[in-house]
PDB file of C-alpha atoms in Angstrom:
ATOM      1  CA  VAL A   1      -4.222  -2.377  -1.021  1.00 83.00           C
ATOM      2  CA  HIS A   2      -5.446  -1.752   2.530  1.00 87.00           C
ATOM      3  CA  THR A   3      -3.944   1.288   4.205  1.00 89.00           C
ATOM      4  CA  CYS A   4      -4.108   3.266   7.439  1.00 90.00           C
ATOM      5  CA  LEU A   5      -3.994   7.011   6.815  1.00 92.00           C
ATOM      6  CA  ASN A   6      -2.097   9.315   9.161  1.00 93.00           C
ATOM      7  CA  PRO A   7      -4.206  11.024  11.848  1.00 94.00           C
ATOM      8  CA  GLY A   8      -5.933  14.108  10.456  1.00 92.00           C
ATOM      9  CA  VAL A   9      -5.654  12.933   6.830  1.00 92.00           C
ATOM     10  CA  SER A  10      -8.852  12.392   4.839  1.00 91.00           C
ATOM     11  CA  ALA A  11      -9.277   9.670   2.230  1.00 91.00           C
ATOM     12  CA  PRO A  12      -8.325  11.049  -1.201  1.00 92.00           C
ATOM     13  CA  GLU A  13     -11.061  11.626  -3.750  1.00 93.00           C
ATOM     14  CA  GLY A  14     -10.940  10.923  -7.472  1.00 96.00           C
ATOM     15  CA  LYS A  15      -8.262   9.011  -9.365  1.00 97.00           C
ATOM     16  CA  PHE A  16      -4.572   9.114  -8.463  1.00 96.00           C
ATOM     17  CA  ALA A  17      -1.337   7.140  -8.805  1.00 96.00           C
ATOM     18  CA  ILE A  18       0.202   5.267  -5.871  1.00 94.00           C
ATOM     19  CA  ALA A  19       3.695   4.042  -5.040  1.00 93.00           C
ATOM     20  CA  TYR A  20       4.293   2.011  -1.895  1.00 89.00           C
ATOM     21  CA  TYR A  21       7.580   0.766  -0.463  1.00 91.00           C
ATOM     22  CA  SER A  22       7.785  -2.097   2.034  1.00 91.00           C
ATOM     23  CA  GLU A  23      10.645  -4.104   3.487  1.00 91.00           C
ATOM     24  CA  LEU A  24      10.529  -7.803   2.580  1.00 91.00           C
ATOM     25  CA  SER A  25      12.148 -10.525   4.654  1.00 93.00           C
ATOM     26  CA  VAL A  26      11.730 -14.202   5.420  1.00 95.00           C
ATOM     27  CA  THR A  27      12.179 -15.923   8.754  1.00 97.00           C
ATOM     28  CA  VAL A  28      13.686 -19.402   8.912  1.00 96.00           C
ATOM     29  CA  ASN A  29      13.509 -20.856  12.411  1.00 96.00           C
ATOM     30  CA  SER A  30      14.670 -17.862  14.468  1.00 96.00           C
ATOM     31  CA  THR A  31      16.749 -16.202  11.724  1.00 97.00           C
ATOM     32  CA  THR A  32      15.297 -13.270   9.779  1.00 96.00           C
ATOM     33  CA  ILE A  33      16.789 -12.779   6.321  1.00 94.00           C
ATOM     34  CA  PRO A  34      16.217  -9.404   4.614  1.00 89.00           C
ATOM     35  CA  LEU A  35      15.484  -9.786   0.912  1.00 88.00           C
ATOM     36  CA  GLY A  36      15.188  -6.118  -0.014  1.00 90.00           C
ATOM     37  CA  THR A  37      12.503  -3.545  -0.554  1.00 93.00           C
ATOM     38  CA  ILE A  38       9.328  -4.103  -2.553  1.00 94.00           C
ATOM     39  CA  LEU A  39       8.113  -1.192  -4.686  1.00 94.00           C
ATOM     40  CA  MET A  40       4.430  -1.489  -5.573  1.00 93.00           C
ATOM     41  CA  HIS A  41       3.029   0.940  -8.142  1.00 95.00           C
ATOM     42  CA  CYS A  42      -0.380   1.558  -9.679  1.00 95.00           C
ATOM     43  CA  PRO A  43      -0.754   4.321 -12.283  1.00 97.00           C
ATOM     44  CA  ILE A  44      -4.519   4.822 -11.787  1.00 97.00           C
ATOM     45  CA  ALA A  45      -6.261   4.005  -8.509  1.00 97.00           C
ATOM     46  CA  GLU A  46      -9.045   5.233  -6.262  1.00 97.00           C
ATOM     47  CA  VAL A  47     -10.323   4.656  -2.740  1.00 96.00           C
ATOM     48  CA  ASP A  48     -13.087   2.067  -2.409  1.00 95.00           C
ATOM     49  CA  PRO A  49     -15.739   4.292  -0.752  1.00 94.00           C
ATOM     50  CA  VAL A  50     -17.317   1.334   1.089  1.00 95.00           C
ATOM     51  CA  SER A  51     -13.966   0.596   2.779  1.00 95.00           C
ATOM     52  CA  VAL A  52     -13.501   3.991   4.485  1.00 95.00           C
ATOM     53  CA  LYS A  53     -13.757   3.427   8.252  1.00 95.00           C
ATOM     54  CA  GLN A  54     -12.791   5.565  11.228  1.00 91.00           C
ATOM     55  CA  HIS A  55     -10.330   3.620  13.418  1.00 88.00           C
ATOM     56  CA  ASP A  56      -9.243   5.260  16.681  1.00 90.00           C
ATOM     57  CA  ASP A  57      -7.440   8.471  15.630  1.00 93.00           C
ATOM     58  CA  HIS A  58      -7.160   7.709  11.904  1.00 94.00           C
ATOM     59  CA  ILE A  59      -9.002   6.396   8.838  1.00 94.00           C
ATOM     60  CA  ASP A  60      -8.549   2.931   7.324  1.00 95.00           C
ATOM     61  CA  CYS A  61      -9.408   2.395   3.657  1.00 95.00           C
ATOM     62  CA  SER A  62      -8.712   0.216   0.637  1.00 94.00           C
ATOM     63  CA  ILE A  63      -7.177   1.552  -2.553  1.00 94.00           C
ATOM     64  CA  GLN A  64      -7.973  -0.311  -5.760  1.00 94.00           C
ATOM     65  CA  PRO A  65      -6.828  -0.080  -9.381  1.00 96.00           C
ATOM     66  CA  VAL A  66      -9.322   1.386 -11.871  1.00 96.00           C
ATOM     67  CA  ASP A  67      -9.612   1.786 -15.651  1.00 96.00           C
ATOM     68  CA  SER A  68      -7.917  -1.603 -16.308  1.00 95.00           C
ATOM     69  CA  ALA A  69      -4.801  -0.511 -14.396  1.00 96.00           C
ATOM     70  CA  VAL A  70      -2.775  -3.159 -12.572  1.00 94.00           C
ATOM     71  CA  ILE A  71      -0.570  -3.052  -9.505  1.00 92.00           C
ATOM     72  CA  THR A  72       3.006  -4.043 -10.288  1.00 95.00           C
ATOM     73  CA  ALA A  73       5.572  -5.067  -7.689  1.00 94.00           C
ATOM     74  CA  ARG A  74       9.344  -4.985  -8.038  1.00 94.00           C
ATOM     75  CA  LEU A  75      11.955  -6.235  -5.592  1.00 92.00           C
ATOM     76  CA  THR A  76      14.925  -3.943  -5.090  1.00 82.00           C
ATOM     77  CA  ARG A  77      18.015  -5.604  -3.660  1.00 68.00           C
ATOM     78  CA  PRO A  78      19.433  -4.622  -0.241  1.00 57.00           C
ATOM     79  CA  GLU A  79      22.478  -2.361  -0.402  1.00 60.00           C
TER      80      GLU A  79
END
């Protein structure tokens, strides 16, 4: 998972859990159809140290599963 950290935030060290929410939609011709929110979760992850790069006023990095953990994704329906 590639991420842009907020300005002033350092890349985390060690192992940690992540949860990430993102809106999911599809566009057909000029119509956008919301499908819901995706929840992605990984119980054990860490920052790939090679991926940490300064970008303007913030840091970009990649977070990867470790210790045989997997990232799961679940679609939650729109309300």
